[in-house]
mmCIF file of N, CA, C and O in Angstrom:
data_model
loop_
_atom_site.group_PDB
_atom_site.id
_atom_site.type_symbol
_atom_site.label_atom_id
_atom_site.label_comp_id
_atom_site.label_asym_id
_atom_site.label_seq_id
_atom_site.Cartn_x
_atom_site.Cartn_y
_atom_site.Cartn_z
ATOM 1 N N UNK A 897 20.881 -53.338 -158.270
ATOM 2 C CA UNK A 897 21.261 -53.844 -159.567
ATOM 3 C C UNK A 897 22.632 -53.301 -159.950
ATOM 4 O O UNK A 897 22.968 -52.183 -159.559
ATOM 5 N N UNK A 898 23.316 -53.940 -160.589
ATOM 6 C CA UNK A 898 24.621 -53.890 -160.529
ATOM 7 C C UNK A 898 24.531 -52.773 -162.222
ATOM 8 O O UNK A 898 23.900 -53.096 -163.228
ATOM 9 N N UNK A 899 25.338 -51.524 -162.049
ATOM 10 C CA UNK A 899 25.817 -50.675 -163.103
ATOM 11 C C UNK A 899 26.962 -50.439 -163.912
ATOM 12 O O UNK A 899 27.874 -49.752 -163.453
ATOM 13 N N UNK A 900 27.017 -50.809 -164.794
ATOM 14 C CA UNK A 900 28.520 -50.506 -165.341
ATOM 15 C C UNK A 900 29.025 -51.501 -165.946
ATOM 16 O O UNK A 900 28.356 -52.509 -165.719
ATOM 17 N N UNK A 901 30.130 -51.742 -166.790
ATOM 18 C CA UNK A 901 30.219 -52.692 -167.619
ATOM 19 C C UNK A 901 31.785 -53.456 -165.980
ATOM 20 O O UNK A 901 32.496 -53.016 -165.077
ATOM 21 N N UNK A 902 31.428 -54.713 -166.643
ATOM 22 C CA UNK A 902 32.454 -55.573 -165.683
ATOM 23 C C UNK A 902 34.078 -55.279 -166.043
ATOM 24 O O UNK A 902 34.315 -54.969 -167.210
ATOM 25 N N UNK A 903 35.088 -55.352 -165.195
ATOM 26 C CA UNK A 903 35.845 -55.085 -165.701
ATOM 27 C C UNK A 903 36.568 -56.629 -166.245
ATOM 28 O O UNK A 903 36.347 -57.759 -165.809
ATOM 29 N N UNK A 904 37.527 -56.175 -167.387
ATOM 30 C CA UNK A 904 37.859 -57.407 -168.014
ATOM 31 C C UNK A 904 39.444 -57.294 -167.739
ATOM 32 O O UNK A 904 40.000 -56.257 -168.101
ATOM 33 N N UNK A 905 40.145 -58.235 -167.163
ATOM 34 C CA UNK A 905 41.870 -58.206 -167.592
ATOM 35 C C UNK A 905 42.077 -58.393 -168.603
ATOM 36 O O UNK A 905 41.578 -59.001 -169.551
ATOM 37 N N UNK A 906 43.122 -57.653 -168.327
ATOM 38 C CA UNK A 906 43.670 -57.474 -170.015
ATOM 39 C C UNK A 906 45.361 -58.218 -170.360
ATOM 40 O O UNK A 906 46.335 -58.543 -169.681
ATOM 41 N N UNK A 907 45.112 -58.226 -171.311
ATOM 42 C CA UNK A 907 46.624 -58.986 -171.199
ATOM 43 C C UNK A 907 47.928 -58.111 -171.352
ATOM 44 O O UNK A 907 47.729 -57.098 -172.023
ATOM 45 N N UNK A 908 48.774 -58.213 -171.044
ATOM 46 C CA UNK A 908 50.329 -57.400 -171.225
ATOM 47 C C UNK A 908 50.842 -57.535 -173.074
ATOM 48 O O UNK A 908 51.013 -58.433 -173.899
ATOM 49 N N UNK A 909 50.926 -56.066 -173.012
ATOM 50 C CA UNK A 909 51.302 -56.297 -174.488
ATOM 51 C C UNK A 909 52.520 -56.958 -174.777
ATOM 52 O O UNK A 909 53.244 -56.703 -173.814
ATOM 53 N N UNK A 910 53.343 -57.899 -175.835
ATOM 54 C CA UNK A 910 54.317 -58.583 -176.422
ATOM 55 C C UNK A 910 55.441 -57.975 -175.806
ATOM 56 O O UNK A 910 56.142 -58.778 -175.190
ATOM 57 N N UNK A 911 55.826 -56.783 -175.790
ATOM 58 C CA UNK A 911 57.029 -55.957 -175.861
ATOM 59 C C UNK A 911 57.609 -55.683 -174.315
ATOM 60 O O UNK A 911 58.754 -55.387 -173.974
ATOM 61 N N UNK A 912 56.167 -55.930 -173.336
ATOM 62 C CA UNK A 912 56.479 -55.381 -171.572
ATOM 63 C C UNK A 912 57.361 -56.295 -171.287
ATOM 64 O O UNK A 912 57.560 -57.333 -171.918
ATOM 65 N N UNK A 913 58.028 -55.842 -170.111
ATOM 66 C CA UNK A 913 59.121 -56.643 -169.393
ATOM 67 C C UNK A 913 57.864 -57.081 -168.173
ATOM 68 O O UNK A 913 56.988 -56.322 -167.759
ATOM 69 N N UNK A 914 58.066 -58.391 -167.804
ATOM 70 C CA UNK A 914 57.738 -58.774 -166.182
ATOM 71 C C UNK A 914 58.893 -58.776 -165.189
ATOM 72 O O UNK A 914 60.106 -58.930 -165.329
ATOM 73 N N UNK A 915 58.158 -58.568 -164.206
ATOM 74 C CA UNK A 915 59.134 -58.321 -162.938
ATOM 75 C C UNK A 915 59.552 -59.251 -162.992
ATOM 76 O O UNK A 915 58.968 -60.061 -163.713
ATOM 77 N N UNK A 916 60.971 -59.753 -162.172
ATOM 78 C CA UNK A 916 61.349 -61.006 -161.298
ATOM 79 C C UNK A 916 61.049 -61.203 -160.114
ATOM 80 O O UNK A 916 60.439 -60.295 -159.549
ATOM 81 N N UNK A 917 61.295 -62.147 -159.530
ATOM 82 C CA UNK A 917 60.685 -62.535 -158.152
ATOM 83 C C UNK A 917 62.093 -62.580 -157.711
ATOM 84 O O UNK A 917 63.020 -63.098 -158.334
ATOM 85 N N UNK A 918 62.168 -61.847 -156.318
ATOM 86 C CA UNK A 918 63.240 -61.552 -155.664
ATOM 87 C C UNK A 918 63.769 -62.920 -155.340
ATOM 88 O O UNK A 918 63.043 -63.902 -155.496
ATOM 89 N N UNK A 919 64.990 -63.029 -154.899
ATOM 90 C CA UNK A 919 65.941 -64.420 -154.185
ATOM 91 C C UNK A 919 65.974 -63.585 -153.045
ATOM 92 O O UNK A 919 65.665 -62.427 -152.764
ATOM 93 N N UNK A 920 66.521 -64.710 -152.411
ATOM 94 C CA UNK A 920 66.940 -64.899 -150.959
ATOM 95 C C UNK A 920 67.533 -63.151 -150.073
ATOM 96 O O UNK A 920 67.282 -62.213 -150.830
ATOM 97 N N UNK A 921 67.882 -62.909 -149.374
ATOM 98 C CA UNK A 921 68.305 -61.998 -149.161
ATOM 99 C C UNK A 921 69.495 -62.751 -148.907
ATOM 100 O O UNK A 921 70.267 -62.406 -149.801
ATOM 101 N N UNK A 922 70.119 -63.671 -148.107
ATOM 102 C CA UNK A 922 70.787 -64.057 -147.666
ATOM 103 C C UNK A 922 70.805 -65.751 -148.493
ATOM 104 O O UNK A 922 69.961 -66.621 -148.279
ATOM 105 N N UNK A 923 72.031 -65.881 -149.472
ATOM 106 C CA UNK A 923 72.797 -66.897 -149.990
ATOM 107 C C UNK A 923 73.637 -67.964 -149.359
ATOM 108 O O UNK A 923 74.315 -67.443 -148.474
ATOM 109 N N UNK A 924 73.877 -69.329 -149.465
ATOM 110 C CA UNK A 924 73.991 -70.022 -148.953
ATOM 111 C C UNK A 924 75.731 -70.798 -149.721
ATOM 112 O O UNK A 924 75.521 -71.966 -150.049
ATOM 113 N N UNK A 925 76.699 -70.510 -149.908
ATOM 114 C CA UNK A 925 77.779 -70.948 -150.172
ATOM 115 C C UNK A 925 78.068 -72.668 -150.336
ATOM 116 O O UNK A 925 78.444 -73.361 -149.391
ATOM 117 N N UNK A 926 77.927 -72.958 -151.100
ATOM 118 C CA UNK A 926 77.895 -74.344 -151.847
ATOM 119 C C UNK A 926 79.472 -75.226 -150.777
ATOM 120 O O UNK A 926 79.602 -76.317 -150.222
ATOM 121 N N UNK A 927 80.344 -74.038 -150.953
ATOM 122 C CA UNK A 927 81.402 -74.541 -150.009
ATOM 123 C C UNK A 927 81.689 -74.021 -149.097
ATOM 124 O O UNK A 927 82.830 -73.561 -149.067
ATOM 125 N N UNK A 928 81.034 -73.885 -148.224
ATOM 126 C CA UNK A 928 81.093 -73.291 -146.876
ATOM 127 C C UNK A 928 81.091 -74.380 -145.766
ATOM 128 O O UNK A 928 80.545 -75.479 -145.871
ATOM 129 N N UNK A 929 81.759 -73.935 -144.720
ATOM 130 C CA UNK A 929 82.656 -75.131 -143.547
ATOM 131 C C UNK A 929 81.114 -75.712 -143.026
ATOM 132 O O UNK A 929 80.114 -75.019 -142.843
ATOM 133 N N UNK A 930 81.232 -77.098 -142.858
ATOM 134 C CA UNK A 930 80.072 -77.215 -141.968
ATOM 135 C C UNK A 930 80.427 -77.391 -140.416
ATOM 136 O O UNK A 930 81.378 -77.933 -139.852
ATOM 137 N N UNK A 931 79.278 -76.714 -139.940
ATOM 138 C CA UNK A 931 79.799 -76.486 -138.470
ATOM 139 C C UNK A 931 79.659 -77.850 -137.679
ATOM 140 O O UNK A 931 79.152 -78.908 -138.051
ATOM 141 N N UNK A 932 80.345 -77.464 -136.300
ATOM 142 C CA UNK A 932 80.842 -78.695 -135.962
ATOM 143 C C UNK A 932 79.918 -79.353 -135.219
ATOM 144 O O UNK A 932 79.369 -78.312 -134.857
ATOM 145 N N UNK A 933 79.137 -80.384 -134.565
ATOM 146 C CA UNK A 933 78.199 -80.690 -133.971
ATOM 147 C C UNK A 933 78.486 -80.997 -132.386
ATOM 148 O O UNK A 933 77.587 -81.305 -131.603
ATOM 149 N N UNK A 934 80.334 -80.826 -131.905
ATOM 150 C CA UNK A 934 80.441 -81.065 -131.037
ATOM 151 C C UNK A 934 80.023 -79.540 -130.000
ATOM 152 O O UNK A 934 79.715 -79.717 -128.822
ATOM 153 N N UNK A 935 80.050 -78.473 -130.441
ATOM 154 C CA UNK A 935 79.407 -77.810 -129.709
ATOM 155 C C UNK A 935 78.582 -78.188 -128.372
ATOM 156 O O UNK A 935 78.928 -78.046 -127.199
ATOM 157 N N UNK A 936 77.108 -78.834 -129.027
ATOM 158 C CA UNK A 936 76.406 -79.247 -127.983
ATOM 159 C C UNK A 936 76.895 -80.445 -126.780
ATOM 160 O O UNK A 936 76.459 -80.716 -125.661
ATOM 161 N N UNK A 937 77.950 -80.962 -127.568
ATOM 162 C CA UNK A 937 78.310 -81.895 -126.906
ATOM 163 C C UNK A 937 79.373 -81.333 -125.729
ATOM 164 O O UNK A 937 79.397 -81.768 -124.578
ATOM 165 N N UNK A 938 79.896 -80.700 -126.046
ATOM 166 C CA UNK A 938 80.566 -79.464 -125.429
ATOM 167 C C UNK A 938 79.925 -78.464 -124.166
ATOM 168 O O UNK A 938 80.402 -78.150 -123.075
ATOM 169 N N UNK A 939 79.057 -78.235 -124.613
ATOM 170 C CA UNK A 939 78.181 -77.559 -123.291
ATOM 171 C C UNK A 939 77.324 -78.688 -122.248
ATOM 172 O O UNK A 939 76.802 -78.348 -121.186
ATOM 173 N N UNK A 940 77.311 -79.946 -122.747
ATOM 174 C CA UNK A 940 76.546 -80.951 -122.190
ATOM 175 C C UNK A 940 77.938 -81.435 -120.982
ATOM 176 O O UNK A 940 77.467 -81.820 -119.911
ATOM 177 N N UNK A 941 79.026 -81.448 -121.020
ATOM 178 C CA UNK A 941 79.998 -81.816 -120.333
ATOM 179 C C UNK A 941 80.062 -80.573 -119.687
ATOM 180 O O UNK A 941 79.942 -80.741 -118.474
ATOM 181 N N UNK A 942 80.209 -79.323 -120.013
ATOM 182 C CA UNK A 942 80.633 -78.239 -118.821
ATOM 183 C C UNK A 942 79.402 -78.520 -118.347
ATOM 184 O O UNK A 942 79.622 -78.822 -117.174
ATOM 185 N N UNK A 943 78.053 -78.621 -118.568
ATOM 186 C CA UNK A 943 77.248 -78.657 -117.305
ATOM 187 C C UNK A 943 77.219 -79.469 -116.659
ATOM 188 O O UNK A 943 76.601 -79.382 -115.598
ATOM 189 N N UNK A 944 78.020 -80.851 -117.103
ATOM 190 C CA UNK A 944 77.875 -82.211 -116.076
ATOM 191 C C UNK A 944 79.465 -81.735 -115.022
ATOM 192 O O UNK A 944 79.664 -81.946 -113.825
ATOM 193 N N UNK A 945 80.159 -81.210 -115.815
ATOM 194 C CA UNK A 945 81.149 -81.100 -114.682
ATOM 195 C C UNK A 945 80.961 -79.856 -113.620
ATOM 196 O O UNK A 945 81.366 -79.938 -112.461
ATOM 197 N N UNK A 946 80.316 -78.727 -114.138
ATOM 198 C CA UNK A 946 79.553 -77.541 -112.896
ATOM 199 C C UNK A 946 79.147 -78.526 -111.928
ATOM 200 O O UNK A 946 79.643 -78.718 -110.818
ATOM 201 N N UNK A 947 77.860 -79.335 -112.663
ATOM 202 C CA UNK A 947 77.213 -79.976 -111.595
ATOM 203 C C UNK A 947 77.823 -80.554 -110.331
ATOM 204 O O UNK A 947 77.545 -80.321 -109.154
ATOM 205 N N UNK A 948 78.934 -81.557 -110.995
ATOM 206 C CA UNK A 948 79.502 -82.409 -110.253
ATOM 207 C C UNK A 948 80.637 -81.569 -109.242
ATOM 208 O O UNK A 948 80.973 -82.101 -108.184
ATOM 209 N N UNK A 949 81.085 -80.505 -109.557
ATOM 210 C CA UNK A 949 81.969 -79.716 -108.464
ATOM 211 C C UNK A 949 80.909 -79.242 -107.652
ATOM 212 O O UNK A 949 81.124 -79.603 -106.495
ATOM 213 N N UNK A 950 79.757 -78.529 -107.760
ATOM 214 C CA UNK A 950 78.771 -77.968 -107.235
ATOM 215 C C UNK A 950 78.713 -78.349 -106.138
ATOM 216 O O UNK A 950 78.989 -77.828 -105.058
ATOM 217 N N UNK A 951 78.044 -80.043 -106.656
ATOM 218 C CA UNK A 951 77.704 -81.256 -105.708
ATOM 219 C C UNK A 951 79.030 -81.631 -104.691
ATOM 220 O O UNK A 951 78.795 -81.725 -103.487
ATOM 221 N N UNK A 952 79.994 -81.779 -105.035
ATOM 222 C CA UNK A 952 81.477 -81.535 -104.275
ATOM 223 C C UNK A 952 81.608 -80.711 -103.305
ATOM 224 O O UNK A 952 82.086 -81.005 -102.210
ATOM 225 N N UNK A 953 81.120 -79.431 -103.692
ATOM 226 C CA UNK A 953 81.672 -78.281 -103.049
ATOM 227 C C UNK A 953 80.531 -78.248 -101.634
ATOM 228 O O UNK A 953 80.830 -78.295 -100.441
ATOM 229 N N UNK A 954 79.234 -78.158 -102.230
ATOM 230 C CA UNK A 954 77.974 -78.118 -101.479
ATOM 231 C C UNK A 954 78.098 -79.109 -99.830
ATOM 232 O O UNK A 954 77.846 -78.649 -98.717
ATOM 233 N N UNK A 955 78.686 -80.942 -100.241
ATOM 234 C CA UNK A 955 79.030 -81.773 -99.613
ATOM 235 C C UNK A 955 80.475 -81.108 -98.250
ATOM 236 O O UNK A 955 80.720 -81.183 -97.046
ATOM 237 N N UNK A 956 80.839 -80.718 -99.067
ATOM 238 C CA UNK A 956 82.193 -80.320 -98.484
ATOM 239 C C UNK A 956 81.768 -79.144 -97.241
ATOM 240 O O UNK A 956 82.031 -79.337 -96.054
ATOM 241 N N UNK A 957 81.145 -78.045 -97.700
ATOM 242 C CA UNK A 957 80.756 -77.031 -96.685
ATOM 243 C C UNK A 957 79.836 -77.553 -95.686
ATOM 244 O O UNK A 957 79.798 -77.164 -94.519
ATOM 245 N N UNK A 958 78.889 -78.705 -96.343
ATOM 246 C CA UNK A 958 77.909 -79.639 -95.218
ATOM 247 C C UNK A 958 78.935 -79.824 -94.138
ATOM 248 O O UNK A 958 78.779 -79.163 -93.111
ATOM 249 N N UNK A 959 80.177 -80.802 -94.249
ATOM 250 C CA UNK A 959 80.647 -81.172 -93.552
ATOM 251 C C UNK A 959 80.980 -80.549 -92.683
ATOM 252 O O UNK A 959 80.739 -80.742 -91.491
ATOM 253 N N UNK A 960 81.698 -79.554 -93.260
ATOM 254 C CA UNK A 960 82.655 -78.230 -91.984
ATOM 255 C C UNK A 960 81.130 -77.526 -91.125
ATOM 256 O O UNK A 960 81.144 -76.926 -90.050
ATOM 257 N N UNK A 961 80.492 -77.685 -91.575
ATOM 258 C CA UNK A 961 79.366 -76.668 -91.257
ATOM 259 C C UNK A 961 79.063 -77.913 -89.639
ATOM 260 O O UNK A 961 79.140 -77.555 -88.464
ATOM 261 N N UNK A 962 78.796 -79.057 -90.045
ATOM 262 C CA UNK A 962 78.463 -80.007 -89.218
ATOM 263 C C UNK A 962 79.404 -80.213 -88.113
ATOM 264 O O UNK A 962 79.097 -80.527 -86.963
ATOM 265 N N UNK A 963 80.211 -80.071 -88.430
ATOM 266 C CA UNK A 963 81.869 -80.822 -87.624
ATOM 267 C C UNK A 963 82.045 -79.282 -86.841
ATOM 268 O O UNK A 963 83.124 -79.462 -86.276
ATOM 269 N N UNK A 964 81.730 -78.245 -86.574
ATOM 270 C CA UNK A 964 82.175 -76.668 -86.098
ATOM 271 C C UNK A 964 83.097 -77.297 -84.698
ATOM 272 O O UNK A 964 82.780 -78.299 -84.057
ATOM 273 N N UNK A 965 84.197 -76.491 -84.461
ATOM 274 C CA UNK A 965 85.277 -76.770 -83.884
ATOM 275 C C UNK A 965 84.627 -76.056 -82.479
ATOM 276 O O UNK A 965 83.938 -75.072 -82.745
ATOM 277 N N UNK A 966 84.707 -76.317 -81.318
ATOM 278 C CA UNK A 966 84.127 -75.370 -80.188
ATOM 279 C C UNK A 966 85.052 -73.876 -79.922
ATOM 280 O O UNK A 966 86.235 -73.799 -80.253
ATOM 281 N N UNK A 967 84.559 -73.128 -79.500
ATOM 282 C CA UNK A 967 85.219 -71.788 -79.380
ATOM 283 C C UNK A 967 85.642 -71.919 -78.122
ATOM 284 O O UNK A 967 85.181 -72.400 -77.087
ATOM 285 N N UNK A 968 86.984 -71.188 -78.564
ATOM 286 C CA UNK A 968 87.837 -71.127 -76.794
ATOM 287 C C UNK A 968 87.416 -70.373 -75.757
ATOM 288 O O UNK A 968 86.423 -69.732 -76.098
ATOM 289 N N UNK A 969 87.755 -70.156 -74.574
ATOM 290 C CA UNK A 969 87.288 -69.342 -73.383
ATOM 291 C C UNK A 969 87.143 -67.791 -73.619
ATOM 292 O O UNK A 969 86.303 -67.117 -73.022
ATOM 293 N N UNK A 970 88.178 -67.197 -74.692
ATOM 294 C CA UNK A 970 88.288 -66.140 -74.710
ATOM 295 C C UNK A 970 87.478 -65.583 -75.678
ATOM 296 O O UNK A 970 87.005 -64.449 -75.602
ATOM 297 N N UNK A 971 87.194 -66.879 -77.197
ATOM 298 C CA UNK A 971 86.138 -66.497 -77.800
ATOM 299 C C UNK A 971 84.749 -66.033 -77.965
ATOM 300 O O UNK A 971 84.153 -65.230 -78.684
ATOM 301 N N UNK A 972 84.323 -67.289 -76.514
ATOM 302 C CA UNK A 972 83.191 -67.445 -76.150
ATOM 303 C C UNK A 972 82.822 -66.258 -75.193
ATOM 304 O O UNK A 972 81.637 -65.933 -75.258
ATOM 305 N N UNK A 973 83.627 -65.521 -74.287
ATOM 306 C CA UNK A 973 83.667 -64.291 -73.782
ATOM 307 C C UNK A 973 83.166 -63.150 -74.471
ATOM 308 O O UNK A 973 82.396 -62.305 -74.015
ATOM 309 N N UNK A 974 84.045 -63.233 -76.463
ATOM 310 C CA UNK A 974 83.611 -62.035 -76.683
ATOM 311 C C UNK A 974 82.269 -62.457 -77.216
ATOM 312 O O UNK A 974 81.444 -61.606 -77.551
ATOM 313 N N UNK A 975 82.081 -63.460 -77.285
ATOM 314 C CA UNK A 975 80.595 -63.432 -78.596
ATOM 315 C C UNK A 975 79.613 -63.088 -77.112
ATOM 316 O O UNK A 975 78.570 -62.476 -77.341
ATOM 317 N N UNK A 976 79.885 -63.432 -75.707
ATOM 318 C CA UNK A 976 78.346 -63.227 -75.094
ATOM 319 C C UNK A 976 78.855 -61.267 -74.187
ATOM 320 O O UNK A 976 78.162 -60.626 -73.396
ATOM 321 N N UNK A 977 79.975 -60.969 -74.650
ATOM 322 C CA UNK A 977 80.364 -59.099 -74.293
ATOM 323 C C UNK A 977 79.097 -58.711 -74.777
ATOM 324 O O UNK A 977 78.692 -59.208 -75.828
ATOM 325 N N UNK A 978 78.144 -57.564 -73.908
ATOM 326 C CA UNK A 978 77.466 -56.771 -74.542
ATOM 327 C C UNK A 978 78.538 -55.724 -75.573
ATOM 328 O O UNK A 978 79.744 -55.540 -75.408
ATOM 329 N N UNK A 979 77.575 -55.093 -76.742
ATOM 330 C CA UNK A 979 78.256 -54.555 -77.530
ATOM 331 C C UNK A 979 77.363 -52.953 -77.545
ATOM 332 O O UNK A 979 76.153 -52.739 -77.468
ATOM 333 N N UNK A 980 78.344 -52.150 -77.655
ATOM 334 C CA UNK A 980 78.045 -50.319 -77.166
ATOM 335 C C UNK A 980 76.252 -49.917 -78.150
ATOM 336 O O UNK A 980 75.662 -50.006 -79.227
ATOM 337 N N UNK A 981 76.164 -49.511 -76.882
ATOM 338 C CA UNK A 981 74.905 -49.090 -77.692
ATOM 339 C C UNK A 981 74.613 -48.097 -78.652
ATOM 340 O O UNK A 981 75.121 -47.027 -78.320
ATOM 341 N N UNK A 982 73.971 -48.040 -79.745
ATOM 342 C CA UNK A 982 73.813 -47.285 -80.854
ATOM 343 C C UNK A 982 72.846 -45.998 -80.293
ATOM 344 O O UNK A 982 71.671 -46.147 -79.955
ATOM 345 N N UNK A 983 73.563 -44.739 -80.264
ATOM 346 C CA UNK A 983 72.517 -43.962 -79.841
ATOM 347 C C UNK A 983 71.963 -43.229 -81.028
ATOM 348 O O UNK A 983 72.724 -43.253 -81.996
ATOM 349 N N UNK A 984 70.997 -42.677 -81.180
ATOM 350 C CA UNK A 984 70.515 -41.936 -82.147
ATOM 351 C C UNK A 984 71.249 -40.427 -82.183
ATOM 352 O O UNK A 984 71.804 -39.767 -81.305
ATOM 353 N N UNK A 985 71.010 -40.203 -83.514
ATOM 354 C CA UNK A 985 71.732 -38.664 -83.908
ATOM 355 C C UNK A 985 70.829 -37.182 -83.035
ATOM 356 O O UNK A 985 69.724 -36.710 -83.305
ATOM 357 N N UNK A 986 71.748 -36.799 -82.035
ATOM 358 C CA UNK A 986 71.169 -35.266 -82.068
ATOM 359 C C UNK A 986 71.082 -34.291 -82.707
ATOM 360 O O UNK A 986 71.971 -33.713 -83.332
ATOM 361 N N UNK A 987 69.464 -33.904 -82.545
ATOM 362 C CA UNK A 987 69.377 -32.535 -83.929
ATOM 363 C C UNK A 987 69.547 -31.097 -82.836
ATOM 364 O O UNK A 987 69.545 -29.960 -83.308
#
């Protein structure tokens, strides 16, 4: 069973101040520049032109890579020279 008298609100006497309710932290300038929208449009072209050198460049090394020039007599000598053997460190 419930004891005690209920509590009642009460009202603010005539004379109290009420709080205010805070603003913004951060204000918004009535004349302030509006920014520019080419931005995005701006990063949408450097990535189409990355792409497109990429794709250029990628094509380009295909080719040389494909086309390899044959190695001369003297080249082909050193690439099949055995090469000195690595000995391990004495302790």
């Amino acid at each position: 069973m419930a004891q005690g008298k209920l509590k009642v609100k009460s009202k603010l006497p005539a004379g109290a101040k009420i709080k205010k309710q805070k603003g913004k932290a951060v204000t918004k300038r009535p004349n302030a520049p509006v920014p520019s929208k080419s931005v995005a449009e701006r990063n949408k072209m450097k990535a189409a032109v990355t792409k497109m050198v990429n794709a250029a460049a990628e094509q380009q090394l295909r080719g040389m890579a494909s086309n390899t020039p044959q190695l001369s007599a003297a080249q082909q000598r050193a690439a099949k020279a055995p090469t000195a053997p690595v000995h391990a460190p004495t302790k």
